[in-house]
Amino acid sequence: MTIGLEHYLAVGAMLFCIGLYGVLTKRNAVAVLMGIELMLNSVNINLVAFNRFVAPADFVGQLFAVFVIVVAAAEVAVGLALVISIYRLRDSIHVDDLNLLKW
Amino acid sequence: MPNDDILLRIGASLRELFAGVLPGPDAVDVAMYFVALIACVALIFTNAVILILAERKVAGFMQSRLGPHRLGPYGMFQTVADVIKLLTKEDYRPQGVDKWVWAMAPVVLFVPPVMVYAVLPFGKNLVPVDLNIGIFYFVAVSSVATIAFLMAGWGSNNKYSVIGGMRAVAQMVSYEIPLVFSILGVVMLTGSLQTSVIVEKQSGIWFILLQPVAFVIYLIAAAAETNRMPFDLVEGESEIIAGPFTEYSGMRWAMFFLAEYASLFAVSAIASTLFLGGWHGPSFLPGWVWFLGKTYVMIFVFMWVRWTFPRLRVDQLMALCWKYLIPVSLANILITGIGIFAYRAMGG
Amino acid sequence: MSNEAVYGIMFYLVSAVVLLSAVAAVTLRNLIHAALFLAISFVSVAGIYVLLHADFLAAVQVLIYGGAIPVLIAFGVMLTRTPGAAGSNPVNTKTYIWGLGITGALFAVIMLSLLKSKFAMQGLISKEPSIEGLARLMLGDFLIPFEFAAILLLAAMIGAIILARGGEAK
Amino acid sequence: MRTQTYELNMGPQHPSTHGVLRVILELDGETVIRAKPVVGYLHRGIEKICESKSYPQVLPYADRLDYLHSMGNALGLCQTVEKLMGVEVPERAEYIRVIMAELSRIASHQIFLGSLVGECGALTGFVFAIRDRERILDLFDMACGARMTFHYIRYGGVVQDLPEGWVEACRKFLDDFDGMMETYRNLLVGNEILQARLKGIAVLSAERALAMSASGGVLRASGVNYDVRKAEPYGIYNRFDFDVPLGTVGDSWDRMMVRLGEMEQAARIVRQALDQMPEGPVMAKVPKLIKPPPGEIYHHVENSKGDLGYYLVSDGSPKPYRLHVRRPAFVNLQLLDELCRGYLLADVVPILGTLDPVLGEVDC
Amino acid sequence: MTDFVNFALYHAWLIPALPFLAFVLIVFGLRRHEKAAAATAISLTGISFLLALGVAGAVFSRPELVEKPLVYSARWFSMAGLSVEMGCLIDGTSAMMLFVVTLISTLVMIYSTGYMHGDEGFTRFFAYLSLFAASMLGLVIATNFLQLFVFWELVGLCSYLLIGYYYYKVSAREAAKKAFMTTRVGDFGLLVGIVLIQTFLGTMDFVELSGKLPAFAKEAPVLLTTIGFLVFIGPIGKSGQFPLHVWLPDAMEGPSPVSALIHAATMVVAGVYLVARAFTMFSVAPEAQHFVAYLGGFTAFFAASIALTQREMKRILAYSTISQLGYMIMALGVGSLTASMFHLMTHAYFKALMFLAAGSALHALHGKADIFEMGGLYRKMPWTAAFMVIGAIAIAGIPPFAGFWSKDEILVMTKLHGFTGLYYLASVTAFMTAFYMFRMVFTAFFGKENPENHPHESPVSMLVPMGVLAVLSVVGGLVGAPFVAKGFGYWVRYGAYHHPEFHADVAGISVLLALLGIALAWTIYGAKKVAAKDLAAKAGFLYTLSYNKYYIDELFQWINRVFADGTGKILYWVDLYIVDGIVNGLARLTAFAGERFRYVQNGQVQHYALVFFASVVFIILLSGLLGVTTAGVQSGGVAG
Amino acid sequence: MSENLFAKLTEHQLSDLAGLGCQLDGEGACLLTVPAERLLAVMKMLRDDVASSMNYLGDITAVDRGEAGFEIIYQLFSVTRGVKATVKVKVPKDKPEVPSVVSLWPGADWMEREAYDLMGVTFAGHPELKRILLDEDFAGHPLRKDFRMQPRE
Amino acid sequence: MLKEYFGVLLFAGVAAIIPLAVFAVSYLLSTKKDTPEKGLAYECGMDTRGETWVQFKSGYFLYALIFVVFDVETVFLYPWAVKFGQLGLFAFVEMLIFIAILLIGYWYAWKEQVFRWK
């Protein structure tokens, strides 16, 4: 049995769902961010897998993965800064204590 | 393949041996990786023993005293005795530590330096695993070591450890940047990340002459990365006892030391690869002797510095990195780029 | 053992590490343990990249996700600590059931559509080292995204500094 | 951010607290909010013990106060008792006493210097200082056979005359001493890192130093010219020509430099004493049973830590009715809190080092 | 000559480009060089004016352009199903607009060299003015809705910058914000309308649209009407129609030249121009068109009634602008593009003139705005007073001044197209216009001097532009007079050409009313035969209402407050009584559902994420059921 | 030196001190015996007066005189003028309390605490009068003559 | 290429096994005598007061933050440096722009005194 694109996509899907589970069910905002990072990683797996199996001659998929990593780094930086600033204001990092979007 | 190099001859004969036993060339290659690995591990352990003794002797020399001299000739067996002592020391786990995090920290700290050995170009055709992203691999792998300090700091259930761990991480991540940037200058010159290629390109001129600034930055940053004096705030024994290592004893504590010496050797070896021409040298000695020689010279420089300078304070440490090393290393990249263009323009 | 079988074993091994540690990262009650498992998962993803012949990307993954982002997360955890590490990562009981359900459902539909899909695949592997290919693309066709990445990082850096300093400026 | 502050213990079992000092640090991140010294771990009740001992039995306890400057302590106590009894000490003994006290001062400052830079991480500096100190200990060893608690200076003089060759050995040491000082200055004073670690740290103003009853190098580093040897010359100190090194800023760096200067001045005094020292007896006629007349007296001397005072109350019996020791290190240690505040955790140890406490003396 | 005309025609894009170039030059090179900046702005805008003349000449020489506009464009961007172009659309209307805008802009810039002399932000001001002119010109030559919208927004941005020019004044900041926010409301409607147009008609190009619209009107009349309404919301905001007119009077916080530019040539007429451009659409959507007519008429009357009692000179002018814009919009609504555009042009002349004159007066009085504190200015400022009188006569509609011809045209058209009610309303408005204008003139420029004031005549640089405008205000209307063959209406029209006829009854009544208004103003304010106070007291309620602008601002504030707090309260109330009431009355299952629904807007990100991903699942399932499985991937995936 | 101060005090402040009811006792050192209630005033005078300017507090200690009560002895110096003085306060055995001089010389803090700790003299107005050398729960004050050592068990 | 990385994996695996093996040996050789005092967290001989998991100031976080940005920058710098010889002046200028943009952030951080330890 050869390992093909589908296998990698399946791994990506699983990782995505694991990350999503974390995002949806954790109370700690840092944990939610961690879930998001997992989801971004799963996207990268998909990108690289497609790159490898569908268009191996070029590196567009890998380049996009690099860009996703950039975005992920920026996201985690700003996200954590937000969490810290919210923690400073509210003394809590539990997302269910935060309803800033409510007005 | 030069026949006079004993290591290469051993390698060739081993390869023949494996070829007779194992199916296919791939399996032989993998077996050869394993051989190289065994050699590296042996090197790490002997090195640790030698370097600990050397460090004490160097310290003694710097401080006009003898250093260990009781066990064996010139105290050569002192380290052996220490190892035996450490092995038989009680291996206890303080209460309240985060068991797994605490226990795995020395392991995690030990892995990155060992992995770095895979790309060290000990000699022509003597690279354990000659990756084509070799130097970047070194950068990437060694960055993982920070996690070990985090784990040790976190897991120990001790305030000194937490402070030390945080300091370690802040310091190591900060100095990683000038380290990486200083390597970049060399990469621009060679156009390759492969360590063997980098050494090969220095057959004419050593890069320390073309990249003196990068070399100095590399030295400082490497000292900080390996938490050597004057950047050993992590341990900073006068304030925070032994930092993240406070709660470790016996062999676990020794493992930190082993890792420290392994990475000391690794960064020195990378320094000689990048700047000192690696295995190049007059041909009356085999290449790997040159390489090891240069590496030990680098190690001696590190030791020399260690026994000369006081420790920096944490804010001064950070200021040195962020306000001096990083701008200078960036400028070095810029100047290197311009220099290359100028060289080309002059018809080089 | 054929090379293909080794490849298969490696794939399953790496995938298992990635997925299991990811599961640990989202289920463990101790946030520190979760963060460490997250780091393991990230680093193992590099293994998947290697299997996909993206060696430079694998090193990048180790560099960024092994050395940088866990550090950031660790500092985030340290700065926003809650008393007692053991229960630092509780589950949001209000969303738990739905979250589980939706996650499962999403997984199911993704797998279903995956099964139904057909892909036009090419087996060959580029001879160009990936790092050079990336450089070529990055400074060529994708110049604008490349420079935008710098702007994004700049914005993130400044924004995060402002946010994180906040009350300390005085 | 409203970071919670936390407490961190430094000591009593800590590599760099000069013994069993405990400092409770309240930290905000790494910034010191409060540094509360807790003393008493080495309290032996010397003052109480002395009340039940005869005067000759009391003398060894003085050696054990500031064990790095035993000679000076003993000198102070002997002079106190002699003053109360009205004993005249022979000339030669006076010179020997001064020589011993000043050599002891150098040795004590070497420990200070070595431990200060050693705590800053320059272990080589520490080793150098300790190595050179051995030379002085050798001299003491020659004179009295002990290397730490000498019991050499006694009521009425010193226990025995200097052995043959001692003066020459001492001169030899003094000749080498200039080289040692040269080394210290080269290794330490010119060191950028050390300067960065000490300059501008823990500045103590002259007014504050006076108000806090600081003494010794701590006081003089702030620019206050107060040295008991000059202010109230005891013994024969008024016969020597020496300077009192003063600081200008009052920071840790000045405290180190003042002590470096004091070492040089001490060597200068020793040289003069060796030159001037007459022949003669080294012990006055003192009764076997020492019974000072009833009365009370306060006598103080300048030892390496500062202003060491003895308050002796005698009821005419062979045992002191009350003996109080004013320990300079104890009083100086009060400053730790205010000097540390606002500095970093890493500064605490050098600041403590420049206060130069010896816990044997602090705790008494 | 022909060469130049052709060059102008085919390089009309230069007309907005040149002021924009001026803007760039000033911002990036001439920040510190006042004279150079002014010279650059004026000269480049002046060249634009010459080119606009050339374009006009081209239209005169090629009458077919009126029926079949010249369009040339370049691809701006394109994506699947949408290709957007940028270019120039030249017909009579746009040529006229180009002429007016460049003319007024140039004159205002010349005037500003005197008016803004010594101001700190002198170069900044000219940069803004240039950008403003460029944006408006870009809007005028727009070939499609999107290009128009882009420039529309740029115009809005510039107006924001210019109104808030004195940003250190709180009132200026507030006014700028108000202008920006209020017009944003309109823009949103416009944007939605544009999107709908693209969605349902598949194009945003004006020419293409006019071809497609009649058929579409038959297919989906209701939809078209809706689109018409939405698109019209834009002009309501931009052109200050009721009830979004509130920003316009405040916009006088900007420097007077800016007011002149905004009120006369750029900003506000953009809305009128938009309706003109989309005239095809309104002509096939009668409901929307009638709405336009009635709203315009009402606004004209409503604003005039406010202007009756205002005390600040620029504020009176501002309300008169709103009123006149109402005329224009009404004219469009009754179906006469010609009349509207004609009035737009004449109004640009005399309103610019009046604002500049007002600016001149305020300049001399150092910003004293209340007309009752002025008095007798004509002695010290004869030229300014003369210009103001000319402007007032023109706006009052006394023949043969420019305003008479255009207003008469509107009244005639209104009456002819059967909007009798509107005709009467407009006539009354004309009376009121004459009254309040001369109230201002008599009070401010004649009568007793205020001894506190020491006015002096403005410099030549300010007087010359006013002089040019004064001449145009007098004779500018003759181009559209009925006795001119192939006059204004021939060149600027929609549909077939109808020669305007002189209706003596309409003209007579309007002139009579205007004269009556002037006479009344003279009685009260000139000769002071009747005390104004008594009248105010008698009118009482009406006076207060008018003076306080019908409390529209207060209403908005109230709405704002009520909506911000009240919506929450209402939702809470709904939640508490209705939702829970139902819930309590139903079974537990429903209670559970209600509980879940409450989460939909509980502000918690995780719940939003839950809903989001649940929807994703749902959509995938849906598409899976419909059999559209990842078709994109099948055809080859990510191409290399 | 001490005579110097004595002379100066006689010139400037002797009458004042006499008025306060202090005795001047010139046996080798300038010794002022001050009643407890006058202590702060005298100390302040000694510190601030130009003639004496006793800006340096050398030592504080206490002596148990048995039935005669306690003596608290202060050693004062003037760094600027080079004079010194000893101030003695006598307090009764049953109520050993003197005002604290921390307000005049902050450096008196630990010295007073030590005297309190070991001798049981209370310094009224001291900011933190707690044991310093001994344990918080130590019973008695060891330097008192009636203190009996507990044999270690 | 995969073969080489198999070698790397070998290195990693053995590197992880070595310490564990050493611990095992040590465990076999060592003496074991547990006393309660041994297990106490070291705090200079005193009992630990308060939470050992001390909280930190955001200064550390800011360093890590800027580090991450620079770290990501290196991801772009290395391919560029490798290709540098073949890419020519234009690529050099592109990278200069890239670095310059990030230097704005660096300058901002400097100006905001992020690099000054508090």
PDB file of C-alpha atoms in Angstrom, chain E residues 365-512:
ATOM      1  CA  LEU E 365     -14.336  90.946   9.934  1.00  0.00           C
ATOM      2  CA  HIS E 366     -11.977  88.308  11.264  1.00  0.00           C
ATOM      3  CA  GLY E 367     -14.512  85.594  11.322  1.00  0.00           C
ATOM      4  CA  LYS E 368     -17.481  87.426  12.797  1.00  0.00           C
ATOM      5  CA  ALA E 369     -20.324  85.419  11.370  1.00  0.00           C
ATOM      6  CA  ASP E 370     -23.578  86.946  12.621  1.00  0.00           C
ATOM      7  CA  ILE E 371     -25.144  89.142   9.974  1.00  0.00           C
ATOM      8  CA  PHE E 372     -26.783  91.299  12.616  1.00  0.00           C
ATOM      9  CA  GLU E 373     -23.395  92.294  13.893  1.00  0.00           C
ATOM     10  CA  MET E 374     -22.214  93.446  10.480  1.00  0.00           C
ATOM     11  CA  GLY E 375     -24.130  96.254   8.895  1.00  0.00           C
ATOM     12  CA  GLY E 376     -23.146  98.807   6.304  1.00  0.00           C
ATOM     13  CA  LEU E 377     -20.313  96.865   4.850  1.00  0.00           C
ATOM     14  CA  TYR E 378     -20.870  98.332   1.407  1.00  0.00           C
ATOM     15  CA  ARG E 379     -19.149 101.556   2.373  1.00  0.00           C
ATOM     16  CA  LYS E 380     -15.895  99.890   3.208  1.00  0.00           C
ATOM     17  CA  MET E 381     -16.184  96.926   0.890  1.00  0.00           C
ATOM     18  CA  PRO E 382     -17.972  98.187  -2.190  1.00  0.00           C
ATOM     19  CA  TRP E 383     -16.796  95.451  -4.492  1.00  0.00           C
ATOM     20  CA  THR E 384     -17.675  92.652  -2.157  1.00  0.00           C
ATOM     21  CA  ALA E 385     -21.073  94.188  -1.526  1.00  0.00           C
ATOM     22  CA  ALA E 386     -21.701  94.594  -5.224  1.00  0.00           C
ATOM     23  CA  PHE E 387     -20.778  90.983  -5.893  1.00  0.00           C
ATOM     24  CA  MET E 388     -22.999  89.792  -3.123  1.00  0.00           C
ATOM     25  CA  VAL E 389     -25.916  91.789  -4.485  1.00  0.00           C
ATOM     26  CA  ILE E 390     -25.336  90.361  -7.937  1.00  0.00           C
ATOM     27  CA  GLY E 391     -25.312  86.898  -6.490  1.00  0.00           C
ATOM     28  CA  ALA E 392     -28.447  87.551  -4.500  1.00  0.00           C
ATOM     29  CA  ILE E 393     -30.276  88.894  -7.526  1.00  0.00           C
ATOM     30  CA  ALA E 394     -29.161  85.885  -9.507  1.00  0.00           C
ATOM     31  CA  ILE E 395     -30.365  83.405  -6.947  1.00  0.00           C
ATOM     32  CA  ALA E 396     -33.598  85.271  -6.469  1.00  0.00           C
ATOM     33  CA  GLY E 397     -34.345  84.777 -10.114  1.00  0.00           C
ATOM     34  CA  ILE E 398     -34.592  88.286 -11.477  1.00  0.00           C
ATOM     35  CA  PRO E 399     -34.116  88.434 -15.204  1.00  0.00           C
ATOM     36  CA  PRO E 400     -31.827  88.510 -16.974  1.00  0.00           C
ATOM     37  CA  PHE E 401     -29.546  87.158 -14.332  1.00  0.00           C
ATOM     38  CA  ALA E 402     -28.365  83.581 -14.633  1.00  0.00           C
ATOM     39  CA  GLY E 403     -30.563  82.184 -11.901  1.00  0.00           C
ATOM     40  CA  PHE E 404     -33.734  83.349 -13.554  1.00  0.00           C
ATOM     41  CA  TRP E 405     -33.306  81.260 -16.664  1.00  0.00           C
ATOM     42  CA  SER E 406     -32.444  78.071 -14.970  1.00  0.00           C
ATOM     43  CA  LYS E 407     -35.027  78.342 -12.238  1.00  0.00           C
ATOM     44  CA  ASP E 408     -37.634  79.256 -14.765  1.00  0.00           C
ATOM     45  CA  GLU E 409     -36.754  76.183 -16.761  1.00  0.00           C
ATOM     46  CA  ILE E 410     -37.239  74.000 -13.700  1.00  0.00           C
ATOM     47  CA  LEU E 411     -40.574  75.573 -12.853  1.00  0.00           C
ATOM     48  CA  VAL E 412     -41.760  75.218 -16.399  1.00  0.00           C
ATOM     49  CA  MET E 413     -40.737  71.597 -16.562  1.00  0.00           C
ATOM     50  CA  THR E 414     -42.337  70.837 -13.249  1.00  0.00           C
ATOM     51  CA  LYS E 415     -45.560  72.342 -14.354  1.00  0.00           C
ATOM     52  CA  LEU E 416     -45.446  70.794 -17.802  1.00  0.00           C
ATOM     53  CA  HIS E 417     -44.790  67.301 -16.473  1.00  0.00           C
ATOM     54  CA  GLY E 418     -47.853  67.541 -14.287  1.00  0.00           C
ATOM     55  CA  PHE E 419     -46.335  68.018 -10.875  1.00  0.00           C
ATOM     56  CA  THR E 420     -48.615  70.879 -10.042  1.00  0.00           C
ATOM     57  CA  GLY E 421     -48.216  70.581  -6.308  1.00  0.00           C
ATOM     58  CA  LEU E 422     -44.490  70.672  -6.609  1.00  0.00           C
ATOM     59  CA  TYR E 423     -44.740  73.645  -8.898  1.00  0.00           C
ATOM     60  CA  TYR E 424     -46.565  75.643  -6.263  1.00  0.00           C
ATOM     61  CA  LEU E 425     -44.174  74.545  -3.580  1.00  0.00           C
ATOM     62  CA  ALA E 426     -41.217  75.545  -5.725  1.00  0.00           C
ATOM     63  CA  SER E 427     -42.756  78.907  -6.420  1.00  0.00           C
ATOM     64  CA  VAL E 428     -43.237  79.589  -2.746  1.00  0.00           C
ATOM     65  CA  THR E 429     -39.658  78.497  -2.236  1.00  0.00           C
ATOM     66  CA  ALA E 430     -38.554  81.010  -4.843  1.00  0.00           C
ATOM     67  CA  PHE E 431     -40.318  83.713  -2.860  1.00  0.00           C
ATOM     68  CA  MET E 432     -38.637  82.630   0.340  1.00  0.00           C
ATOM     69  CA  THR E 433     -35.296  82.480  -1.402  1.00  0.00           C
ATOM     70  CA  ALA E 434     -35.559  86.042  -2.520  1.00  0.00           C
ATOM     71  CA  PHE E 435     -36.640  87.084   0.970  1.00  0.00           C
ATOM     72  CA  TYR E 436     -33.888  85.471   2.986  1.00  0.00           C
ATOM     73  CA  MET E 437     -31.193  86.398   0.533  1.00  0.00           C
ATOM     74  CA  PHE E 438     -32.063  90.022   0.637  1.00  0.00           C
ATOM     75  CA  ARG E 439     -32.608  89.846   4.358  1.00  0.00           C
ATOM     76  CA  MET E 440     -28.971  88.947   4.541  1.00  0.00           C
ATOM     77  CA  VAL E 441     -27.884  91.515   2.006  1.00  0.00           C
ATOM     78  CA  PHE E 442     -29.787  94.360   3.607  1.00  0.00           C
ATOM     79  CA  THR E 443     -28.744  93.463   7.116  1.00  0.00           C
ATOM     80  CA  ALA E 444     -25.111  92.799   6.471  1.00  0.00           C
ATOM     81  CA  PHE E 445     -24.178  95.167   3.737  1.00  0.00           C
ATOM     82  CA  PHE E 446     -26.493  98.068   4.190  1.00  0.00           C
ATOM     83  CA  GLY E 447     -28.003  99.847   7.127  1.00  0.00           C
ATOM     84  CA  LYS E 448     -26.079 101.112  10.066  1.00  0.00           C
ATOM     85  CA  GLU E 449     -22.417 100.332  10.432  1.00  0.00           C
ATOM     86  CA  ASN E 450     -21.302  98.414  13.424  1.00  0.00           C
ATOM     87  CA  PRO E 451     -18.682 100.647  15.030  1.00  0.00           C
ATOM     88  CA  GLU E 452     -16.803  97.656  16.375  1.00  0.00           C
ATOM     89  CA  ASN E 453     -15.926  96.533  12.888  1.00  0.00           C
ATOM     90  CA  HIS E 454     -13.051  97.863  10.883  1.00  0.00           C
ATOM     91  CA  PRO E 455     -13.478  96.107   7.586  1.00  0.00           C
ATOM     92  CA  HIS E 456     -11.356  96.758   4.547  1.00  0.00           C
ATOM     93  CA  GLU E 457     -11.656  95.678   0.980  1.00  0.00           C
ATOM     94  CA  SER E 458     -10.057  92.368   0.069  1.00  0.00           C
ATOM     95  CA  PRO E 459      -6.948  92.099  -2.100  1.00  0.00           C
ATOM     96  CA  VAL E 460      -7.109  91.904  -5.856  1.00  0.00           C
ATOM     97  CA  SER E 461      -6.323  88.209  -5.867  1.00  0.00           C
ATOM     98  CA  MET E 462      -9.655  87.681  -4.188  1.00  0.00           C
ATOM     99  CA  LEU E 463     -11.614  90.243  -6.125  1.00  0.00           C
ATOM    100  CA  VAL E 464     -10.663  89.045  -9.597  1.00  0.00           C
ATOM    101  CA  PRO E 465     -12.139  85.545  -9.235  1.00  0.00           C
ATOM    102  CA  MET E 466     -15.261  87.082  -7.791  1.00  0.00           C
ATOM    103  CA  GLY E 467     -15.427  89.458 -10.709  1.00  0.00           C
ATOM    104  CA  VAL E 468     -15.245  86.603 -13.192  1.00  0.00           C
ATOM    105  CA  LEU E 469     -17.989  84.779 -11.351  1.00  0.00           C
ATOM    106  CA  ALA E 470     -20.073  87.925 -11.132  1.00  0.00           C
ATOM    107  CA  VAL E 471     -19.951  88.352 -14.872  1.00  0.00           C
ATOM    108  CA  LEU E 472     -20.954  84.727 -15.321  1.00  0.00           C
ATOM    109  CA  SER E 473     -23.723  85.124 -12.791  1.00  0.00           C
ATOM    110  CA  VAL E 474     -25.142  87.907 -14.860  1.00  0.00           C
ATOM    111  CA  VAL E 475     -24.759  86.518 -18.349  1.00  0.00           C
ATOM    112  CA  GLY E 476     -24.184  82.818 -17.690  1.00  0.00           C
ATOM    113  CA  GLY E 477     -27.834  81.982 -17.920  1.00  0.00           C
ATOM    114  CA  LEU E 478     -28.297  83.343 -21.380  1.00  0.00           C
ATOM    115  CA  VAL E 479     -26.852  80.184 -22.926  1.00  0.00           C
ATOM    116  CA  GLY E 480     -29.978  78.359 -21.904  1.00  0.00           C
ATOM    117  CA  ALA E 481     -32.442  81.164 -22.597  1.00  0.00           C
ATOM    118  CA  PRO E 482     -35.371  80.207 -24.809  1.00  0.00           C
ATOM    119  CA  PHE E 483     -34.403  82.634 -27.494  1.00  0.00           C
ATOM    120  CA  VAL E 484     -31.079  80.922 -28.078  1.00  0.00           C
ATOM    121  CA  ALA E 485     -31.171  78.355 -30.802  1.00  0.00           C
ATOM    122  CA  LYS E 486     -29.385  75.144 -29.951  1.00  0.00           C
ATOM    123  CA  GLY E 487     -28.726  76.481 -26.499  1.00  0.00           C
ATOM    124  CA  PHE E 488     -27.787  74.674 -23.368  1.00  0.00           C
ATOM    125  CA  GLY E 489     -30.561  72.155 -23.714  1.00  0.00           C
ATOM    126  CA  TYR E 490     -29.265  71.014 -27.042  1.00  0.00           C
ATOM    127  CA  TRP E 491     -25.961  69.942 -25.660  1.00  0.00           C
ATOM    128  CA  VAL E 492     -26.949  68.706 -22.277  1.00  0.00           C
ATOM    129  CA  ARG E 493     -29.939  66.508 -22.472  1.00  0.00           C
ATOM    130  CA  TYR E 494     -31.370  63.078 -22.156  1.00  0.00           C
ATOM    131  CA  GLY E 495     -33.430  61.812 -24.967  1.00  0.00           C
ATOM    132  CA  ALA E 496     -34.655  64.000 -27.784  1.00  0.00           C
ATOM    133  CA  TYR E 497     -34.071  67.725 -27.875  1.00  0.00           C
ATOM    134  CA  HIS E 498     -36.938  69.992 -26.915  1.00  0.00           C
ATOM    135  CA  HIS E 499     -36.395  73.609 -27.432  1.00  0.00           C
ATOM    136  CA  PRO E 500     -37.322  75.459 -24.238  1.00  0.00           C
ATOM    137  CA  GLU E 501     -40.272  77.695 -24.625  1.00  0.00           C
ATOM    138  CA  PHE E 502     -40.951  80.877 -22.817  1.00  0.00           C
ATOM    139  CA  HIS E 503     -43.965  80.563 -20.540  1.00  0.00           C
ATOM    140  CA  ALA E 504     -44.894  84.061 -19.596  1.00  0.00           C
ATOM    141  CA  ASP E 505     -47.233  82.967 -16.813  1.00  0.00           C
ATOM    142  CA  VAL E 506     -44.632  80.896 -15.033  1.00  0.00           C
ATOM    143  CA  ALA E 507     -41.893  83.424 -15.479  1.00  0.00           C
ATOM    144  CA  GLY E 508     -44.123  86.273 -14.508  1.00  0.00           C
ATOM    145  CA  ILE E 509     -45.346  84.676 -11.341  1.00  0.00           C
ATOM    146  CA  SER E 510     -41.865  83.672 -10.270  1.00  0.00           C
ATOM    147  CA  VAL E 511     -40.435  87.108 -10.928  1.00  0.00           C
ATOM    148  CA  LEU E 512     -43.330  88.669  -9.123  1.00  0.00           C
TER     149      LEU E 512
END
